[in-house]
Short mmCIF file of C-alpha atoms and ligand atoms in Angstrom, two decimals:
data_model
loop_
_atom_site.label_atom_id
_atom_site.label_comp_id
_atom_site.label_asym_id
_atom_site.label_seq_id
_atom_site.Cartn_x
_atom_site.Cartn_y
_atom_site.Cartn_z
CA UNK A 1 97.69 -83.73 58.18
CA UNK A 2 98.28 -80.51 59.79
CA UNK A 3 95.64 -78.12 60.15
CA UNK A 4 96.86 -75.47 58.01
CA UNK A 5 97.43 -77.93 54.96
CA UNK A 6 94.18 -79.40 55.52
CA UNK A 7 92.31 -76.03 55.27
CA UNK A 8 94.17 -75.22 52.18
CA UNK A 9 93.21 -78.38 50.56
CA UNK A 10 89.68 -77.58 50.95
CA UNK A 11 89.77 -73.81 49.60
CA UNK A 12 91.94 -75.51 46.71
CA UNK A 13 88.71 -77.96 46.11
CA UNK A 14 86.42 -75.22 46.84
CA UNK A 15 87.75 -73.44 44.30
CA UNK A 16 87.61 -76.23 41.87
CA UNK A 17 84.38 -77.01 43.11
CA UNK A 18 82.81 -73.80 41.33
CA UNK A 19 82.39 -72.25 45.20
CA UNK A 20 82.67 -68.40 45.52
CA UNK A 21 83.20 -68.23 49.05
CA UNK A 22 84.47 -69.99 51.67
CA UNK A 23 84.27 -70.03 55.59
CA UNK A 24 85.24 -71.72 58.40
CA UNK A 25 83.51 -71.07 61.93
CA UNK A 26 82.99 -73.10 65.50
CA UNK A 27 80.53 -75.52 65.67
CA UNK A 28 79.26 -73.97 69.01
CA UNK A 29 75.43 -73.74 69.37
CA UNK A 30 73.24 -70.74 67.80
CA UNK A 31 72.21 -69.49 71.19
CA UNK A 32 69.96 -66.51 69.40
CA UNK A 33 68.35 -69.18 67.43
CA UNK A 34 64.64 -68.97 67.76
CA UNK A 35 63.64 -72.16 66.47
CA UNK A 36 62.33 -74.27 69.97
CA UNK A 37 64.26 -77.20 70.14
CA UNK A 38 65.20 -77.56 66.20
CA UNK A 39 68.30 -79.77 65.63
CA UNK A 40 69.70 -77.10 63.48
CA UNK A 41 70.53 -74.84 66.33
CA UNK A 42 73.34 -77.06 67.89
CA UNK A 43 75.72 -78.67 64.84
CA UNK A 44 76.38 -81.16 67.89
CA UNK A 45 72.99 -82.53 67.90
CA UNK A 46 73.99 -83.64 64.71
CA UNK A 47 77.41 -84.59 65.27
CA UNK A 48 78.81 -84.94 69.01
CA UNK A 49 82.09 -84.47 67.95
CA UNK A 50 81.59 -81.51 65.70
CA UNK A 51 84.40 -79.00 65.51
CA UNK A 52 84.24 -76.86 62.71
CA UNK A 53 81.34 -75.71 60.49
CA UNK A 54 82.55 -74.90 56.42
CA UNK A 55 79.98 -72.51 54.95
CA UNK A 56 80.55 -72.51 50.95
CA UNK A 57 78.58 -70.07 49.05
CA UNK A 58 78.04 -69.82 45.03
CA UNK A 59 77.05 -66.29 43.56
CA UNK A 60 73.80 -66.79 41.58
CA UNK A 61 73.00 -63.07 41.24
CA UNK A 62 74.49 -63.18 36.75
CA UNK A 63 71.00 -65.44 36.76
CA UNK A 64 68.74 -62.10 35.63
CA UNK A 65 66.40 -63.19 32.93
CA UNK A 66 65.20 -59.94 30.95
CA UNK A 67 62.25 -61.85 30.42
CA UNK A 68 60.99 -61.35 33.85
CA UNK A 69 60.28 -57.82 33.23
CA UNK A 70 57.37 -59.28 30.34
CA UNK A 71 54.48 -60.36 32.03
CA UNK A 72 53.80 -63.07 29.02
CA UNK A 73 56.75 -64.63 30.97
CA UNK A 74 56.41 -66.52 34.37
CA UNK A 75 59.00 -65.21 36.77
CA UNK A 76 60.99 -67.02 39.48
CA UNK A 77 64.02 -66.10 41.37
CA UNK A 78 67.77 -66.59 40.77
CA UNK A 79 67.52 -69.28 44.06
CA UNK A 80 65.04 -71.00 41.95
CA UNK A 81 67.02 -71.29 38.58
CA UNK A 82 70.24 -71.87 40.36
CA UNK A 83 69.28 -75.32 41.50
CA UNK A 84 70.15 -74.71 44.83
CA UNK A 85 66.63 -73.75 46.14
CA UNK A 86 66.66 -76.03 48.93
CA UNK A 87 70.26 -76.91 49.98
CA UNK A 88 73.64 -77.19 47.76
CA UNK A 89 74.67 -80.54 47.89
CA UNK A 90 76.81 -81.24 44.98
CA UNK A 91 79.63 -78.85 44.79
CA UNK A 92 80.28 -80.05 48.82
CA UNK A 93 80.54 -82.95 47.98
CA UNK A 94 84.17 -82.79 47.05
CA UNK A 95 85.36 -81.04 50.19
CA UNK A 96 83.02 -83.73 52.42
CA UNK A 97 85.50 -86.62 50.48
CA UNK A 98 88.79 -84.80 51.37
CA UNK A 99 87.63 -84.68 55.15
CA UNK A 100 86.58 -88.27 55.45
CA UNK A 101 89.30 -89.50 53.49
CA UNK A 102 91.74 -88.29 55.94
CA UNK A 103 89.72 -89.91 59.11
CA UNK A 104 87.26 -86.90 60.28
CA UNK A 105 83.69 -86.96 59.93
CA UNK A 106 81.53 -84.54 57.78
CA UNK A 107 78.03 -83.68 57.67
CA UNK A 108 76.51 -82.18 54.48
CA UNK A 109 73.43 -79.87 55.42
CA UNK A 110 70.67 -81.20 53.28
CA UNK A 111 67.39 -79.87 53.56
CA UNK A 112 65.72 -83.57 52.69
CA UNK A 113 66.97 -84.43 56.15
CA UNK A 114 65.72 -84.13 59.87
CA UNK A 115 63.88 -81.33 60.15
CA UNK A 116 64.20 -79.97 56.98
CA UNK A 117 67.99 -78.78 56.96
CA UNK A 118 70.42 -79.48 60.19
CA UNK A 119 72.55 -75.90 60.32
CA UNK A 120 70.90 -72.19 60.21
CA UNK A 121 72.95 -71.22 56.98
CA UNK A 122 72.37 -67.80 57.30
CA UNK A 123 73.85 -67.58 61.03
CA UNK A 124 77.33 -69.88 60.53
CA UNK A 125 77.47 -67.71 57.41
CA UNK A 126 77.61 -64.26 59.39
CA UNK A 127 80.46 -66.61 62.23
CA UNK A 128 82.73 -67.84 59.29
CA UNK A 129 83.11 -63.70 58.68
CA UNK A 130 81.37 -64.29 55.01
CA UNK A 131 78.88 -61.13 56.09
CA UNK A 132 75.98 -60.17 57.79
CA UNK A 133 72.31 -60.31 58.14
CA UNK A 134 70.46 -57.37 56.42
CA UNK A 135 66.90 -56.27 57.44
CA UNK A 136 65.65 -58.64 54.86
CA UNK A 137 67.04 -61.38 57.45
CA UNK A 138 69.33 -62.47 54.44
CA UNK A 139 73.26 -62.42 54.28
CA UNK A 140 74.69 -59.50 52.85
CA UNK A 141 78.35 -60.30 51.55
CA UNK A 142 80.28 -57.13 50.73
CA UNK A 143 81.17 -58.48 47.67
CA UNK A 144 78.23 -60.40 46.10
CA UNK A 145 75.35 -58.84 48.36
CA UNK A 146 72.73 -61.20 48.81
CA UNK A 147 73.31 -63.42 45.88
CA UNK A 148 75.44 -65.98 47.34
CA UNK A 149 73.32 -69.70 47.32
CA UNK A 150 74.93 -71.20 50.79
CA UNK A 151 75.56 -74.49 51.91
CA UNK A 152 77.33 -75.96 55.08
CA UNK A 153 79.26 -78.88 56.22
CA UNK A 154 79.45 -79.99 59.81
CA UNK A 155 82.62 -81.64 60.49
CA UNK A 156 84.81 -82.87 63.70
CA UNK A 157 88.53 -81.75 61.80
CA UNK A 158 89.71 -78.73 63.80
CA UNK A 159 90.16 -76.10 60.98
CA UNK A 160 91.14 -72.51 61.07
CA UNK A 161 88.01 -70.75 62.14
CA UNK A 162 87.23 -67.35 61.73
CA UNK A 163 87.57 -65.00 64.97
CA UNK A 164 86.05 -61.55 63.05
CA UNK A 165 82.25 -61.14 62.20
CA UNK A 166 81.53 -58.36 59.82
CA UNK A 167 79.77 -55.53 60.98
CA UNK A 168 76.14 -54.89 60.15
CA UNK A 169 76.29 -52.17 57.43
CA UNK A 170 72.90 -52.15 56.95
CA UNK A 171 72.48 -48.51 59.44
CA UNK A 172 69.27 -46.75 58.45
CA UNK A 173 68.91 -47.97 55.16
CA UNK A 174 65.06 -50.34 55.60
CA UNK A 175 65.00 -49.74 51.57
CA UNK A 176 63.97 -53.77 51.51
CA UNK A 177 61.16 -52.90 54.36
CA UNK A 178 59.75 -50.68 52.28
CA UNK A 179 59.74 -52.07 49.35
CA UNK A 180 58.08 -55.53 50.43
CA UNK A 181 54.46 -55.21 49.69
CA UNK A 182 53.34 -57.96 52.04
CA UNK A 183 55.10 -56.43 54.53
CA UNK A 184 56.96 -59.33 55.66
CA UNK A 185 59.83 -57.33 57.08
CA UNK A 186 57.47 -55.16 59.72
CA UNK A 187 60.23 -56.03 62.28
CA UNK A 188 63.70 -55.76 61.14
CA UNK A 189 66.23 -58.86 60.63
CA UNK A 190 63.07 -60.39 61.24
CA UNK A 191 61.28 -62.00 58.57
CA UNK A 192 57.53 -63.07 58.93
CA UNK A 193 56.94 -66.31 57.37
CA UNK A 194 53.49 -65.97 56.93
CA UNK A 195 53.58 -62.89 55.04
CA UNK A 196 56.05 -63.70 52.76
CA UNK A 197 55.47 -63.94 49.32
CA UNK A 198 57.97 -66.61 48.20
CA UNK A 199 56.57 -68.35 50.88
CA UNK A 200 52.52 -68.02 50.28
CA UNK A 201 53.24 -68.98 46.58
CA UNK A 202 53.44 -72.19 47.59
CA UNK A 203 50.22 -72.33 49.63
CA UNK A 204 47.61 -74.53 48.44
CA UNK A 205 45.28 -72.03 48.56
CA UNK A 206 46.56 -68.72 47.32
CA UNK A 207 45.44 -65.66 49.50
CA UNK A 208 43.74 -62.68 47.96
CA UNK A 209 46.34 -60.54 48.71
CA UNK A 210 49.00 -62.15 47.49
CA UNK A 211 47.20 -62.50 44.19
CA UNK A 212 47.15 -58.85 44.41
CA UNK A 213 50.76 -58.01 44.23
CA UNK A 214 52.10 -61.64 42.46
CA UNK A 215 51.92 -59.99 38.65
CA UNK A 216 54.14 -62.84 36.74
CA UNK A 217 55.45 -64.63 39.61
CA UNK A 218 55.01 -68.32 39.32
CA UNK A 219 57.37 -69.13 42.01
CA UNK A 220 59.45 -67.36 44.93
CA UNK A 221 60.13 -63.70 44.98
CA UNK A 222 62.96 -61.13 44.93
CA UNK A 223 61.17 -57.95 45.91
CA UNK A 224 63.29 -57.18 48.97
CA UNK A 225 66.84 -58.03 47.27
CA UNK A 226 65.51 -56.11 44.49
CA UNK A 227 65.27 -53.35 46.68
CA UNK A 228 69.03 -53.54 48.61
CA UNK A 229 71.36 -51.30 47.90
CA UNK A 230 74.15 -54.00 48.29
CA UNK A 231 72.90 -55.79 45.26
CA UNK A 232 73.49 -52.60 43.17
CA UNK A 233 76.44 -51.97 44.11
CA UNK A 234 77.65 -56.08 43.42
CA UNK A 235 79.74 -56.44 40.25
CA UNK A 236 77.71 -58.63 37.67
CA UNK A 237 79.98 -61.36 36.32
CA UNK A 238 79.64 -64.83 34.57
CA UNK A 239 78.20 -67.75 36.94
CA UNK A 240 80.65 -70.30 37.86
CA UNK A 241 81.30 -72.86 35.57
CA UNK A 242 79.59 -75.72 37.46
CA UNK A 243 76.60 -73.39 37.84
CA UNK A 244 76.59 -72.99 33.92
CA UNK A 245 76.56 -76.40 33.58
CA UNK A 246 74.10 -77.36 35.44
CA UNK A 247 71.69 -74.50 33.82
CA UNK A 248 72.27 -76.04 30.76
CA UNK A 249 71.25 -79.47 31.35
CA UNK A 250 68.11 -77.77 33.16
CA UNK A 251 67.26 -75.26 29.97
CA UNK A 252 69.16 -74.06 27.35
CA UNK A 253 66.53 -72.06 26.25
CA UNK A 254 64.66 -70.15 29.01
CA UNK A 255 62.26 -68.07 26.46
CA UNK A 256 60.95 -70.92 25.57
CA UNK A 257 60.53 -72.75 29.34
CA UNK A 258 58.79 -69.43 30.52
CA UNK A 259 56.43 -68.33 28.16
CA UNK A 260 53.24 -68.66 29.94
CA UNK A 261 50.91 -69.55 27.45
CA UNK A 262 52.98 -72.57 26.80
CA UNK A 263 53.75 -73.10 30.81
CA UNK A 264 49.52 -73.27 30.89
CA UNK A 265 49.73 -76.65 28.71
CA UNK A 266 52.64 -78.94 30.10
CA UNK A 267 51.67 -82.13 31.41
CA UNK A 268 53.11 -83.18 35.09
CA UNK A 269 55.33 -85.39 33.17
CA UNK A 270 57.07 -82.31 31.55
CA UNK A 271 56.91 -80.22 34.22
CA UNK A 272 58.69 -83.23 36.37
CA UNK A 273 61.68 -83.64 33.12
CA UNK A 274 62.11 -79.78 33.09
CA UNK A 275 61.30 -78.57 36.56
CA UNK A 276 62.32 -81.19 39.36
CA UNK A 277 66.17 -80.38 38.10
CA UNK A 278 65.77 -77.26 39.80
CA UNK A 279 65.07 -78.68 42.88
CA UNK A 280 62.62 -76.58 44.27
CA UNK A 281 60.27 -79.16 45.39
CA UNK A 282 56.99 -77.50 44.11
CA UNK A 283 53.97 -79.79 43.50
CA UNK A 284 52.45 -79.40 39.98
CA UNK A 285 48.95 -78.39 40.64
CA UNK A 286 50.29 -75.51 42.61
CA UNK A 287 52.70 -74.45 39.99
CA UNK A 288 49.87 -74.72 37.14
CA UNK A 289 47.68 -72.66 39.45
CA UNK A 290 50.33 -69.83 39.56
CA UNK A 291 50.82 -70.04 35.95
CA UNK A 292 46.80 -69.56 35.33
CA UNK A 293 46.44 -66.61 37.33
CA UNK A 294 50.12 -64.96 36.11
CA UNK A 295 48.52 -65.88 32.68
CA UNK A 296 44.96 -64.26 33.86
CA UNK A 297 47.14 -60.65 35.17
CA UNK A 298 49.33 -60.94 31.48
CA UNK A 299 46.12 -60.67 29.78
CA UNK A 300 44.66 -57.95 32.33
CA UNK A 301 47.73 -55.92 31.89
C1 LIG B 412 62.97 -72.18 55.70
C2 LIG B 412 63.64 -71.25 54.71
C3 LIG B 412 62.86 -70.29 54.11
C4 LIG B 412 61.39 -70.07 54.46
C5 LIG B 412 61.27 -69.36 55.80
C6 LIG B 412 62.39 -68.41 56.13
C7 LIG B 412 62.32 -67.87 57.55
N1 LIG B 412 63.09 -66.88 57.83
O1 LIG B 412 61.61 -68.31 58.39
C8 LIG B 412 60.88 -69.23 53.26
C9 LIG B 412 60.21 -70.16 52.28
C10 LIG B 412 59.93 -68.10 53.59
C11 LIG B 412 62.19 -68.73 52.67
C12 LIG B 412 62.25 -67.67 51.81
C13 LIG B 412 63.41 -67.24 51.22
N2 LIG B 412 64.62 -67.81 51.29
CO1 LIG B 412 65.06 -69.26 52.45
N3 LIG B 412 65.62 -70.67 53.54
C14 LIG B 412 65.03 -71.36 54.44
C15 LIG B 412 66.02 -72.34 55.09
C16 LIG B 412 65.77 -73.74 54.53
C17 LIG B 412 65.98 -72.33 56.61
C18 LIG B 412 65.95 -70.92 57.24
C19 LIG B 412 65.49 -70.96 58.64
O2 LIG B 412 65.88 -71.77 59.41
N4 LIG B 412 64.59 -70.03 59.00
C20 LIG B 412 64.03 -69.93 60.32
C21 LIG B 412 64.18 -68.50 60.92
C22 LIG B 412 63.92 -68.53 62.41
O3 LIG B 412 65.47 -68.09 60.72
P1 LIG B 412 65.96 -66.63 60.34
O4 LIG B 412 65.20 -65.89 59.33
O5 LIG B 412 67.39 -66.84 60.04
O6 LIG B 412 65.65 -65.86 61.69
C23 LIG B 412 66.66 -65.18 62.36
C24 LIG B 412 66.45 -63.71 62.33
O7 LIG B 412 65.11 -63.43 62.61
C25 LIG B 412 67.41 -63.34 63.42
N5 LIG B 412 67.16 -62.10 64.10
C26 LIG B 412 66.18 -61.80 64.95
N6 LIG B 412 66.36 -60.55 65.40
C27 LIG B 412 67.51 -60.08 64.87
C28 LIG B 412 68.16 -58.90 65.03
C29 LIG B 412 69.38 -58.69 64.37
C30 LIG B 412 70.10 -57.40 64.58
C31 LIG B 412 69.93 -59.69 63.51
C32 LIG B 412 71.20 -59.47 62.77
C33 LIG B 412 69.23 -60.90 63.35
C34 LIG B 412 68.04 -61.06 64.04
O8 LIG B 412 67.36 -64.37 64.38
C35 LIG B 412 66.67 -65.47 63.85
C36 LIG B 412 67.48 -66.59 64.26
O9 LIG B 412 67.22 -66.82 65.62
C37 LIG B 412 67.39 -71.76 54.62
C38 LIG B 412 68.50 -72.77 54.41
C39 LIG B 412 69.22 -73.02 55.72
N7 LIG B 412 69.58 -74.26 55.95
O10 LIG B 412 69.50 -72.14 56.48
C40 LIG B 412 67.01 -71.01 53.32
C41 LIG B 412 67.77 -69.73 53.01
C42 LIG B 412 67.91 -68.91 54.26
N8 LIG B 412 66.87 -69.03 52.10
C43 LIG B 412 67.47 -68.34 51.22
C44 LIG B 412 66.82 -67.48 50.29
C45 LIG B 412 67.69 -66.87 49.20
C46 LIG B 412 65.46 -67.22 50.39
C47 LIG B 412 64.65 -66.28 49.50
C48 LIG B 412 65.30 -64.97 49.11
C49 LIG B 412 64.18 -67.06 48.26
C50 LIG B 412 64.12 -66.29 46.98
N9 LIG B 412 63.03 -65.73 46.68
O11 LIG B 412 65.06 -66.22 46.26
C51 LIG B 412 63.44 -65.99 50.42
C52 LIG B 412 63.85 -64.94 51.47
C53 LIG B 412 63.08 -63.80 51.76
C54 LIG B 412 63.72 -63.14 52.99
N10 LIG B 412 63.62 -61.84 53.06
O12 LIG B 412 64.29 -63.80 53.84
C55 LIG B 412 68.98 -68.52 51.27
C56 LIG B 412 69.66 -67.29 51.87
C57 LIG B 412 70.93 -66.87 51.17
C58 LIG B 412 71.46 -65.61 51.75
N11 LIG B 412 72.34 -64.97 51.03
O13 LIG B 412 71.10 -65.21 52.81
C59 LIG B 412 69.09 -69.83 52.16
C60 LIG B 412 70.33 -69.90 53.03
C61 LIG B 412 69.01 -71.04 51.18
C62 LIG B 412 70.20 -71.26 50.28
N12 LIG B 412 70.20 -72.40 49.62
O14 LIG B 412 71.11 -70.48 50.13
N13 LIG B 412 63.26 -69.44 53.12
#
C-alpha cells in the first residue's frame, strides 16, 4: 500500500477511534532526553526497525466537575477521570491492527511495560507538529491547550512525517510558575518531580507541606493548567464519544462517587469495582488516607 493511502487509513481510524489529534514524526532518538539510559529515549531500542512514531491525542479538558470547587467533594484531575492516567491503550488499538495487518510492525506505548512507558509522549508530541512544551513541561496544543491525553505507537511503516515543529508561544507568560504552590516549576520547561503535588499524593507518607496546600485533592493536581492561559482560551466542547462511554461504565453519577463522607467508608473491594477502571494505579490505603485528611480540611473549612 502506498504511503499516502496508508496514512489516510489511519487518520480515517483515528477519527473513528474517538482520537482528536493525530501526528506522525521520525523515530530518531530524543537526544535532549534527560533520562540516563531509559529505553524511552531511542523508539529503536524498542524496535530496530522503527520508522515512524504516530502520536494520537484525545481532548479530556469537557471533564470539569463543578463539584471540585466543594470541599465535601474529593477532587482529582481530568487525566484521572479520563481513564487514560497512565497510557491510552485502547483507542490505538485500531490503528496498531491496520499497520500489522498490512506487514509492518507496531509498538503501542504502554506504561505497564519496560520501564514504565517506552516513548517520551510529550517530546514525539512537540516532532509530529501537535504543539509545544509550556513552562509547566506539558504540551500546549493551540487548539485544545494542555488537555489532550496522548498516546504513541512505534512502528517500522514509513509514513508521512511531520517536517514543522510549532513554535514555543509560551514568551514571558510563567503564569503556571507562579501559580504552583510547591513550586515545582522553579526552572522553566522543567518540572521537579519531587515537588510536585500530583506526584507527592501518591507518597506513602504524605509531607507536611503538601498537606498544607492539598484542600480536597484526593488524587493528582491541576494547579499549573489551571493557571495557563492556553486553557482559557480552548473552546469547551463535548468529549469524544468513546471517552463518554467509557465514563459511563466508570460512573454515571460522579456526586455520588465523590462525596467524601461516603469516599471515607468504601471497602477496597469497592474502591477496586469503581476506581481501578480509571486506571490510575493508586493503592487503597493511600487513597483512603487522602480522603481522611481532604475530609479533616472539609470540616476545618
Ligand atoms: C512519569 C510521568 C509523570 C510523573 C513525572 C513527570 C516528570 N516530568 O518527571 C508525575 C507523576 C509527576 C507526572 C505528573 C503529571 N503528568 Co505525567 N506523565 C509521566 C509519563 C508516564 C512519563 C513522563 C516522563 O518521562 N518524564 C520524565 C521527564 C524527564 O520528562 P519531561 O518532563 O518531559 O522533561 C523534559 C523537560 O524537562 C525538557 N526540558 C528541559 N529543559 C527544557 C527547556 C525547554 C525550552 C523545553 C521546551 C523543554 C525542556 O526536557 C526534558 C526531556 O529531556 C508521561 C507519559 C509518557 N509516556 O510520556 C505522562 C504525561 C507526560 N503526564 C501527563 C500529565 C497530564 C500529567 C499531569 C498534569 C497529571 C494531572 N494532574 O493531570 C501532571 C503534570 C504536572 C506537570 N506540570 O508536568 C500527560 C501530558 C499530556 C500533555 N498534554 O502534555 C502524559 C503524556 C500522560 C498522558 N497519558 O497523556 N507525570
Amino acid at each position: 500500500m502506498q504511503q499516502g493511502v496508508l496514512t489516510e487509513r489511519l487518520k480515517n481510524h483515528a477519527e473513528e477511534s474517538g482520537l482528536d489529534v493525530l501526528g506522525f514524526a521520525d523515530a530518531s532518538a530524543f537526544k535532549g532526553y534527560r533520562l540516563g539510559h531509559s529505553i524511552r529515549r531511542d523508539p529503536k531500542l524498542s524496535l530496530p526497525e522503527a520508522r515512524t512514531i504516530i502520536v494520537a491525542g484525545v481532548y479530556i479538558g469537557g471533564v470539569t466537575l463543578p463539584i471540585w470547587r466543594d470541599p465535601w467533594y474529593g477532587r482529582t484531575s481530568r487525566l484521572y477521570l479520563s481513564g487514560y492516567f497512565l497510557d491510552m491503550v485502547k483507542p490505538l488499538e485500531p490503528l496498531v491492527k491496520v499497520l500489522t495487518n498490512q506487514g509492518f510492525q507496531a509498538i503501542l506505548c504502554d506504561g505497564t511495560t519496560d520501564e514504565g512507558s517506552i516513548l517520551p509522549l510529550k517530546l514525539a508530541a512537540v516532532r509530529a507538529g501537535l504543539g509545544w512544551q509550556g513552562k509547566h513541561s506539558l504540551l500546549i496544543s493551540k487548539q485544545y491547550g494542555t488537555f489532550l491525553a496522548l498516546g504513541g505507537i512505534i512502528t517500522d511503516a514509513e509514513l508521512q512525517h511531520n517536517t514543522k515543529e510549532e513554535p514555543n508561544r509560551c514568551r514571558d507568560c510563567d503564569k503556571c510558575q507562579q501559580a504552583c504552590p510547591l513550586g515545582a516549576l522553579e526552572t522553566p520547561y522543567v518540572l521537579d518531580k519531587k515537588k510536585c503535588m500530583s506526584n507527592r499524593l501518591a507518597l506513602e507518607k504524605l509531607p507536611d507541606d503538601v498537606q498544607a496546600v492539598m484542600e480536597n485533592r484526593i488524587g493528582d493536581c491541576e494547579i499549573c493548567q489551571d493557571a495557563c492561559p492556553w486553557n482559557k482560551k480552548h473552546i469547551e466542547r463535548p468529549l469524544s464519544t468513546q471517552t463518554i462511554v467509557s465514563f459511563q461504565t466508570q460512573a454515571a453519577d460522579w456526586k455520588k462517587t465523590f462525596y467524601l463522607p461516603d469516599l471515607a467508608e468504601i471497602s477496597e473491594k469497592t474502591f477496586r469495582c469503581r476506581f481501578d477502571l480509571l486506571n490510575t494505579g493508586y493503592p487503597f490505603d493511600i487513597f483512603q488516607r487522602n480522603v481522611l485528611l481532604a475530609l479533616e480540611n472539609a470540616r476545618r473549612f
